[in-house]
Short mmCIF file of C-alpha atoms in Angstrom, two decimals:
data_model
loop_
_atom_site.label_atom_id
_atom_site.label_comp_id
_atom_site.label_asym_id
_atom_site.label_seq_id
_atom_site.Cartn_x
_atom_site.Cartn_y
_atom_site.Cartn_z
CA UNK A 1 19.80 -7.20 -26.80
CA UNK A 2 16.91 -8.34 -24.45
CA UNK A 3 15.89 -5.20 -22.38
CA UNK A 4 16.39 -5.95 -18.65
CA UNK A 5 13.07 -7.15 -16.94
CA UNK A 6 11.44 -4.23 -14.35
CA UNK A 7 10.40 -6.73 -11.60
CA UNK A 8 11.81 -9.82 -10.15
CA UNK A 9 9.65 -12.93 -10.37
CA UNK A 10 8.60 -13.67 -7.25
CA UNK A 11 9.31 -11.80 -3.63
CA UNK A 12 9.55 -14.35 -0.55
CA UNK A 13 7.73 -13.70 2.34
CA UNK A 14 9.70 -12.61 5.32
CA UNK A 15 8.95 -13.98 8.89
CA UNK A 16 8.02 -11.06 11.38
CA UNK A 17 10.97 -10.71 13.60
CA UNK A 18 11.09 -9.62 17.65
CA UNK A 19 11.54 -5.80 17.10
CA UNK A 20 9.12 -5.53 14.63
CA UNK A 21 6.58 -7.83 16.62
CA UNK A 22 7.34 -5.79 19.81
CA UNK A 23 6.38 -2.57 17.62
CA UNK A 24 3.24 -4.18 16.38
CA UNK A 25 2.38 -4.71 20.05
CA UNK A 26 3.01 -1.31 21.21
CA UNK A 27 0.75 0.31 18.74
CA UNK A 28 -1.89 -2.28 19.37
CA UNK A 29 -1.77 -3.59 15.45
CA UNK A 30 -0.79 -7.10 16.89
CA UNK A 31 -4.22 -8.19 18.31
CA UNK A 32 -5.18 -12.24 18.87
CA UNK A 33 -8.21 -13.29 16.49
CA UNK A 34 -9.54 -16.27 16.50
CA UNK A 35 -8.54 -17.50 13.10
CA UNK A 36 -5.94 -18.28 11.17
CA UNK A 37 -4.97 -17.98 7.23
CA UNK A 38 -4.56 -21.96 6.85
CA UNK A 39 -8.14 -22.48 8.49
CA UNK A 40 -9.33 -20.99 5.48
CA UNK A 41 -7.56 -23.21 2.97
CA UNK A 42 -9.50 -25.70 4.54
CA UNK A 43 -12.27 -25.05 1.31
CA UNK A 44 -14.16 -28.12 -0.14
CA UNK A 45 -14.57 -26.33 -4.11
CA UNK A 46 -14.54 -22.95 -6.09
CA UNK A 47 -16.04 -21.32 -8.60
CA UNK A 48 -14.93 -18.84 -10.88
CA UNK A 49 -15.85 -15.31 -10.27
CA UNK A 50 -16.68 -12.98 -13.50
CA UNK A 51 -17.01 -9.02 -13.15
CA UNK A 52 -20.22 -6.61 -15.04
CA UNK A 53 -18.92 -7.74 -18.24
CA UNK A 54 -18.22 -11.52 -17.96
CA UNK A 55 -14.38 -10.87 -17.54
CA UNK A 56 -12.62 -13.43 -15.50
CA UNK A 57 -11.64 -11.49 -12.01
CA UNK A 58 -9.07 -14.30 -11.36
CA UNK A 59 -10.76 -14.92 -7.82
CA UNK A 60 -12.42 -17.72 -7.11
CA UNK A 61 -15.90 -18.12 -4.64
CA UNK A 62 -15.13 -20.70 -2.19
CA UNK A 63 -16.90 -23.63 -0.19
CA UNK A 64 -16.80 -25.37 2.89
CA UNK A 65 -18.61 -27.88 4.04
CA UNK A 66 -21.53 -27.25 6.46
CA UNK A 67 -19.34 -27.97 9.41
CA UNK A 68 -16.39 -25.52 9.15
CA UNK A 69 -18.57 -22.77 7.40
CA UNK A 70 -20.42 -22.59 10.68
CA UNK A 71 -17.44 -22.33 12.48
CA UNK A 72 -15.48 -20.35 9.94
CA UNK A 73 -18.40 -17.77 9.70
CA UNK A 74 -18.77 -16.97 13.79
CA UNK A 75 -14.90 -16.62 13.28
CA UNK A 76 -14.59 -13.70 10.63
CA UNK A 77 -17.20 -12.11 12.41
CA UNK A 78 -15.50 -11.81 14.84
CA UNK A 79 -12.64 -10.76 13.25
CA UNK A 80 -14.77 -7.70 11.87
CA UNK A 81 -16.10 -6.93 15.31
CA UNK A 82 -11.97 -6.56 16.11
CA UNK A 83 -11.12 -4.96 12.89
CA UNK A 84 -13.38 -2.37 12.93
CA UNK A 85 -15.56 -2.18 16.30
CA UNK A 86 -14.66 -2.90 20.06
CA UNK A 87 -14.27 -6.67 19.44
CA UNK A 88 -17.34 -7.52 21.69
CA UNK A 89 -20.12 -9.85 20.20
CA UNK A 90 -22.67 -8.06 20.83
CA UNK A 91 -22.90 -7.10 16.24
CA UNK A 92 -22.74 -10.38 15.70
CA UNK A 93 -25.91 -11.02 15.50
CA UNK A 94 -26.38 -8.83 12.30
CA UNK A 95 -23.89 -9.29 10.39
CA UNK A 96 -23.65 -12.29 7.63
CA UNK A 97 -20.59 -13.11 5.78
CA UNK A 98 -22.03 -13.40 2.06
CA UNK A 99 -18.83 -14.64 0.66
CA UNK A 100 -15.15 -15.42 0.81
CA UNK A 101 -13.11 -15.00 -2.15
CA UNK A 102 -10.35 -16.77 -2.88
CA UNK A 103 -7.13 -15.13 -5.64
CA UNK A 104 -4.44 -17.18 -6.65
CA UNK A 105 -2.71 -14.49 -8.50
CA UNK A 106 0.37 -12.36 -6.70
CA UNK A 107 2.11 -12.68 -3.89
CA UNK A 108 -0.07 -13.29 -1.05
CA UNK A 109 -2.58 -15.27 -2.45
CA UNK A 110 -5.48 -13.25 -0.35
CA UNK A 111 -8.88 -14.61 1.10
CA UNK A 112 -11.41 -11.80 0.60
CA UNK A 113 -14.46 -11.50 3.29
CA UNK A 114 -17.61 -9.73 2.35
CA UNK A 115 -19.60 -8.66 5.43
CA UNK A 116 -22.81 -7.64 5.17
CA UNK A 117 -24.85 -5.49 7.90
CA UNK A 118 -28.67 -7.55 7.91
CA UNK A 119 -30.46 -4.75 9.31
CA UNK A 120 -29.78 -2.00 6.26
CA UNK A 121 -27.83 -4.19 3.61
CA UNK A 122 -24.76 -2.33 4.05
CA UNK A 123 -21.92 -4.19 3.27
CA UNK A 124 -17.56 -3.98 3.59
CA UNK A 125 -14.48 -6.15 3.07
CA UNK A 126 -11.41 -7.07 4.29
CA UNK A 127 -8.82 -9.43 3.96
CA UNK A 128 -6.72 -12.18 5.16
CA UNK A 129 -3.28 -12.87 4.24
CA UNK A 130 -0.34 -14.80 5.41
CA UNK A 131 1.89 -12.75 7.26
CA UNK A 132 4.75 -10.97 5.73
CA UNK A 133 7.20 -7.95 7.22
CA UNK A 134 8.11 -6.05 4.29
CA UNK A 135 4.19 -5.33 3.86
CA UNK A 136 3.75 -4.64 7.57
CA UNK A 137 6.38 -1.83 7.26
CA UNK A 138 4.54 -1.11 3.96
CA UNK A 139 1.66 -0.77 5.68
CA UNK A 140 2.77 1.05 8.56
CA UNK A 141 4.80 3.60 6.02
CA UNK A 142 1.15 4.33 4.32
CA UNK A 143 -0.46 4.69 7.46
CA UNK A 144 2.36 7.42 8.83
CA UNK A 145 3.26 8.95 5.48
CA UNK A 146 0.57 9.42 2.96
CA UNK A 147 -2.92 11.47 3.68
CA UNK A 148 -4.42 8.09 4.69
CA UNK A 149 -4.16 5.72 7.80
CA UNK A 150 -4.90 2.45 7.74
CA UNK A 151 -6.33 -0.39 9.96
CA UNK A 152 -4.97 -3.62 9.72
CA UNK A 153 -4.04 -7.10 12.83
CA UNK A 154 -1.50 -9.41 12.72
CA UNK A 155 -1.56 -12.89 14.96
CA UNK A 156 1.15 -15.20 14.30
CA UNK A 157 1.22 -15.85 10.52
CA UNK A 158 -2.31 -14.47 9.89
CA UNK A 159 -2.20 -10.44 8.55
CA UNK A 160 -5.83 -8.87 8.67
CA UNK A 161 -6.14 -5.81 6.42
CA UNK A 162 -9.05 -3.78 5.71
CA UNK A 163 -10.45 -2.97 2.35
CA UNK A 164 -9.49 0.28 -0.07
CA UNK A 165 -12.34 1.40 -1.56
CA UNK A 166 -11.78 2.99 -5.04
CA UNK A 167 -11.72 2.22 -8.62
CA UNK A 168 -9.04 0.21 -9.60
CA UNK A 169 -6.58 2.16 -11.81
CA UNK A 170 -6.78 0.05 -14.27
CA UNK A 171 -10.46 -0.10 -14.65
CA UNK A 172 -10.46 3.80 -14.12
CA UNK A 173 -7.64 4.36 -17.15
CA UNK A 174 -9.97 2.37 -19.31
CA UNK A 175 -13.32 3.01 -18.59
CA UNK A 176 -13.40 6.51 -16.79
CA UNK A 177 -10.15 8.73 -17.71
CA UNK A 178 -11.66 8.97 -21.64
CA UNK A 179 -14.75 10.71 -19.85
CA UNK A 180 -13.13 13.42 -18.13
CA UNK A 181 -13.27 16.67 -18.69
CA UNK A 182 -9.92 18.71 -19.72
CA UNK A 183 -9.61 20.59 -15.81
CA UNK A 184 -10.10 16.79 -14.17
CA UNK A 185 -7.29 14.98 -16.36
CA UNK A 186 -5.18 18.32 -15.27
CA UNK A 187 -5.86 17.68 -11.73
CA UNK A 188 -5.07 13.77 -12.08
CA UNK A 189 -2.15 14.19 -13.74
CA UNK A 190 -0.97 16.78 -10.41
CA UNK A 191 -1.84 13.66 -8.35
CA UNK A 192 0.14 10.77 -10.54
CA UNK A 193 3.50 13.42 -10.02
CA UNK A 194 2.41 13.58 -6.42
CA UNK A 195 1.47 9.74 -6.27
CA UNK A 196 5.09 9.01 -8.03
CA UNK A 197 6.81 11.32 -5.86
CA UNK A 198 5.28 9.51 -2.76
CA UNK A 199 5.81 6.17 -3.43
CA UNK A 200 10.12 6.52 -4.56
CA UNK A 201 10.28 8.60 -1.49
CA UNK A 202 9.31 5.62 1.01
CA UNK A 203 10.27 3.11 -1.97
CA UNK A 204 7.17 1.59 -2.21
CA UNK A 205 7.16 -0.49 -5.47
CA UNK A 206 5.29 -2.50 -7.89
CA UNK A 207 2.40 0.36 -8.50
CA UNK A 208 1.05 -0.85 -11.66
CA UNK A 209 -2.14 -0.03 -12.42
CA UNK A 210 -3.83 -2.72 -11.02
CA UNK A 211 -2.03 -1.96 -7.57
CA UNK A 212 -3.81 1.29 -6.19
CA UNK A 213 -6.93 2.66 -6.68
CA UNK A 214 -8.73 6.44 -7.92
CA UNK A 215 -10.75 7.68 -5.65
CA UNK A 216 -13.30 10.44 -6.36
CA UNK A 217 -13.87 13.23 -4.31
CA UNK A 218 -16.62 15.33 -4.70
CA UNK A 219 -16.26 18.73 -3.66
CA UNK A 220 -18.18 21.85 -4.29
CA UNK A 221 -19.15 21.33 -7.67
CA UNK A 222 -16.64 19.72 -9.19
CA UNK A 223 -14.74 16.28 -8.26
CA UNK A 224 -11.40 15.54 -7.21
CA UNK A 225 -9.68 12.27 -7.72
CA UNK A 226 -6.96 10.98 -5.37
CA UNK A 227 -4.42 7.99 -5.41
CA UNK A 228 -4.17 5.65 -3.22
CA UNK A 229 -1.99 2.21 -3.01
CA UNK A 230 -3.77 -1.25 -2.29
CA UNK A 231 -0.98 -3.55 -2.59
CA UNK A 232 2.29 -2.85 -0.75
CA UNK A 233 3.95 -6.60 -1.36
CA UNK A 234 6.87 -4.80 -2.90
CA UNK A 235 7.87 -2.50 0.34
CA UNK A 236 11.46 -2.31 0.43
CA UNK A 237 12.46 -5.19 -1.74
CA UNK A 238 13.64 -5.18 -5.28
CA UNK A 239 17.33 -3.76 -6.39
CA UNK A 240 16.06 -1.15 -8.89
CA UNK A 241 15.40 2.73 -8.22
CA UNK A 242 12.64 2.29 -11.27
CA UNK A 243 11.13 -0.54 -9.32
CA UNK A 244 9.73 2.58 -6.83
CA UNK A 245 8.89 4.89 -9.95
CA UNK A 246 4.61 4.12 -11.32
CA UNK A 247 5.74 6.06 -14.11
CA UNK A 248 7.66 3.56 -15.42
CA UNK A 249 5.49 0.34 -15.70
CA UNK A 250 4.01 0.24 -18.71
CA UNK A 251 0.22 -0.39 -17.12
CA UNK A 252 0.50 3.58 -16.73
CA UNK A 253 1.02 4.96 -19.50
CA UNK A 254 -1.65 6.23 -20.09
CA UNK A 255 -1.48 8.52 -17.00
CA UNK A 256 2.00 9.51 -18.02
CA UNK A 257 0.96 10.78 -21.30
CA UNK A 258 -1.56 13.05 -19.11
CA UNK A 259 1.45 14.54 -17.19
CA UNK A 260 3.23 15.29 -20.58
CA UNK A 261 -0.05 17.00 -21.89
CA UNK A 262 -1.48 19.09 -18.97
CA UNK A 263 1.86 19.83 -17.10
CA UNK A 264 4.32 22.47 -17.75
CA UNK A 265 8.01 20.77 -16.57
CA UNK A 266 8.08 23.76 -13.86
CA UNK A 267 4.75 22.97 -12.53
CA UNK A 268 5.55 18.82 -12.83
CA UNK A 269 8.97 20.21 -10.70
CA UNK A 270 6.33 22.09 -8.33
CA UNK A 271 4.39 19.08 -7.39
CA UNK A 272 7.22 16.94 -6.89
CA UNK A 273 8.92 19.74 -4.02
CA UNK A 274 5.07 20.30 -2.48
CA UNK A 275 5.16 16.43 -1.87
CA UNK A 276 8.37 16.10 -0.81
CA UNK A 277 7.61 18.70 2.02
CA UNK A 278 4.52 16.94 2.68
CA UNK A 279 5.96 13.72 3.57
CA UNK A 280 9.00 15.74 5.63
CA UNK A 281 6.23 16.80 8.00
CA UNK A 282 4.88 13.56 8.41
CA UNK A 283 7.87 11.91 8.95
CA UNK A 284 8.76 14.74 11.97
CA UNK A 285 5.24 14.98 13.32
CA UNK A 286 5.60 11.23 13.31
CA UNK A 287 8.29 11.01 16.05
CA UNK A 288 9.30 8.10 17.73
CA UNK A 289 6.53 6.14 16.42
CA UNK A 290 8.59 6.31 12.84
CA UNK A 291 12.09 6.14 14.53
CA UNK A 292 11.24 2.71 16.16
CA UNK A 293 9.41 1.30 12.68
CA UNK A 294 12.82 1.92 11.18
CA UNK A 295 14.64 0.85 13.79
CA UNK A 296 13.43 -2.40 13.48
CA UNK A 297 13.48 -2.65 9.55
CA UNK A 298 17.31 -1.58 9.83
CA UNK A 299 17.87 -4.61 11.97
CA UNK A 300 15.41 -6.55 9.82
CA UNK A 301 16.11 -9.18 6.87
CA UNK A 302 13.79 -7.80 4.01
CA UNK A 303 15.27 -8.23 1.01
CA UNK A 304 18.22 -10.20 -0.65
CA UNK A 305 22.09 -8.93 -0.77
CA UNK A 306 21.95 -8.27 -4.23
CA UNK A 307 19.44 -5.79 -4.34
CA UNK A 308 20.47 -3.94 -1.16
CA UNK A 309 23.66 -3.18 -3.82
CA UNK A 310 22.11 -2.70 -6.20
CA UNK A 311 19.02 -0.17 -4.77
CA UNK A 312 22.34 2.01 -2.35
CA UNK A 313 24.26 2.50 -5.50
CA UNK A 314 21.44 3.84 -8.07
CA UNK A 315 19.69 6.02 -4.88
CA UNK A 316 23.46 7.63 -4.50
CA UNK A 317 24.08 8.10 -8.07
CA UNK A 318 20.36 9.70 -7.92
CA UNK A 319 21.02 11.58 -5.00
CA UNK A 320 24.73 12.07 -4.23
CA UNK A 321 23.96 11.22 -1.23
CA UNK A 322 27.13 9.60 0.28
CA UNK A 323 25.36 8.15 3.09
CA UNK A 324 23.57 5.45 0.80
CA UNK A 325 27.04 3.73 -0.23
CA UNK A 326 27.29 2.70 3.59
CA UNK A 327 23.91 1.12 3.82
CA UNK A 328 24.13 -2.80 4.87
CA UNK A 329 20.32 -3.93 4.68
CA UNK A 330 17.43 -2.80 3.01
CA UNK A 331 15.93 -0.76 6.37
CA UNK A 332 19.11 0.91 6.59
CA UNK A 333 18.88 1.90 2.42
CA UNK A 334 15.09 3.12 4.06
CA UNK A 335 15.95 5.66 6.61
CA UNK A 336 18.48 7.33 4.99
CA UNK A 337 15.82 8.04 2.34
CA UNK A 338 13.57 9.07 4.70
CA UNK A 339 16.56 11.36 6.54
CA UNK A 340 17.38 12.67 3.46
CA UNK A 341 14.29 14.15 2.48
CA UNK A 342 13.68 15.09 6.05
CA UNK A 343 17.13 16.62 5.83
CA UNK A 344 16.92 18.60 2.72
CA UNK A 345 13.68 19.88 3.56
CA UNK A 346 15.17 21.36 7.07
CA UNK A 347 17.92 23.13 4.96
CA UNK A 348 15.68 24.55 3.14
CA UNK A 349 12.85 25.72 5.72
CA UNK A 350 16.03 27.17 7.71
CA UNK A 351 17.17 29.09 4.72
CA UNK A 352 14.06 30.84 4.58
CA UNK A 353 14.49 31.87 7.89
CA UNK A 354 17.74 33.40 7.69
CA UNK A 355 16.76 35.07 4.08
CA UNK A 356 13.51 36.62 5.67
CA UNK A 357 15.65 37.68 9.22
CA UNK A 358 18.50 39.41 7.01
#
């Protein structure tokens, strides 16, 4: 017998509704720019781009013809001047934009922009994507719920993001994990619980390796690496509890074999509880800002029928939680995840109260 595939083949994109567009204005993420995603399909040829060691990146560099790059240039940097300044031209005169990249592979089929500062040779990205809700909320849901916030527009159909910086797990598993010493692969495998925890809390799926990124952090004299998602396409959307799980692709294995070695099941248990309380906080020091992102992904179409069945059902057998089997869309499956943590995390802080009063 076939085993069941983890992932469905391809996730629509879902048109940003009123509430959600009335949210995006309120917390200035909806911002006009003055280009769109289909001005930059407007590309005359591409070439392939190869990484350090020949491999194909599956991106392409793209052209346009002297015409429209002129125009297309003073455009993204502008949109850079928005993204990550006070919008006025005055930068514009030193900054060049050395290349836009071009990646047929996924979901969103991105355009990547590489800005470069002509005065010290600095240089960023960011990105430009058509438009799609579930990854707003999943991009609002990172910015409010893990340790990092995040800066990103959306005008019309046009989603503006700004770049992760990191080594892609993948590349890290391969080239950098065999190099660490025995302390750091104990510390990474405390963040892949933490990371796993964090993303089936908010049900963030799809983290393959190739998805988020390590980041090191030096400190002292030692470095700590943290995890952090770069692709949330698969916010909210496919049927299966696994789906929201990183320790079940098979792209991490190799950091799930680090849990087994360098955690102790009470410690992997620990982690889990410390991150659960973690994103509790968030979510109530969050407030309304977090109440109306919900709201409007309760009332929101997200995700197919089938799934929403499918994703209440295994959460309640999970949880036995009886508040999941009366779920009707996907937002609805959301925030009584998000109230159920919250919930159980009150019970407990409470409890600890009344056992340190009496």
């Amino acid at each position: 017998m076939m085993e069941e595939k983890l992932m469905s083949k391809k996730k629509p994109a879902y048109p940003v509704k009123k509430k959600l567009d009335t949210y995006l204005g309120r917390y200035n993420r909806n911002i006009e720019i003055p280009i769109f995603y289909d001005d930059l399909l407007r590309f005359a040829g591409s070439v392939a781009v190869y990484d350090n060691e020949d491999n194909d990146t599956l991106w392409v560099r793209v052209f346009y013809s002297d015409f429209d790059r002129e125009e297309i240039d003073l455009s993204l940097k502008k949109v850079y001047s928005i993204l990550h300044s006070d919008g006025s031209e005055r930068i514009l005169e030193y900054l060049n934009i050395d290349a836009i990249d071009y990646c047929t592979f996924g979901n969103s089929k991105p355009f990547r922009i590489k800005v470069r500062n002509i005065l010290n040779d600095n240089y960023t990205h960011f990105y430009v994507k058509k438009t799609d809700a579930s990854r707003i909320y999943g991009l609002e849901l990172e910015h409010m719920l893990s340790p990092y916030n995040l800066n990103f527009l959306v005008y019309k159909d046009t989603l503006i993001e700004e770049h992760i910086a990191g080594i892609p797990g993948d590349v890290f598993i391969k080239n950098v994990l065999p190099k660490c010493t025995a302390s750091e692969k104990a510390q990474l495998a405390k963040e892949f619980v933490k990371f796993n925890e964090r993303c089936m809390i908010r049900l963030l799926g799809d983290m393959r390796s190739y998805n988020y990124v390590i980041v090191p952090v030096h400190d002292f004299d030692h470095v700590v690496y943290r995890i952090r998602a770069i692709d949330f396409d698969q916010q909210c959307f496919e049927g299966k509890l696994r789906v929201y799980l990183p320790q079940f692709f098979k792209e991490n294995y190799k950091m799930v074999e680090l849990v087994s070695e360098k955690l102790q099941e009470y410690s992997v248990d620990q982690y889990k509880i410390e991150e659960r309380s973690i994103v509790a906080k968030r979510i109530i020091s969050s407030g309304k800002r977090i109440k109306q992102l919900v709201s409007a992904a309760r009332a929101d179409r997200i995700s197919l029928p089938e799934n929403i069945e499918r994703l209440k059902k295994e959460i309640h057998e999970f949880t036995m939680d009886v508040e999941f089997k009366k779920c009707k869309t996907m937002g609805e499956v959301l925030d009584t995840a998000l109230d159920f943590v919250k919930r159980n995390y009150e019970d407990v802080s409470m409890k600890q109260i009344i056992d340190k009063k009496f």
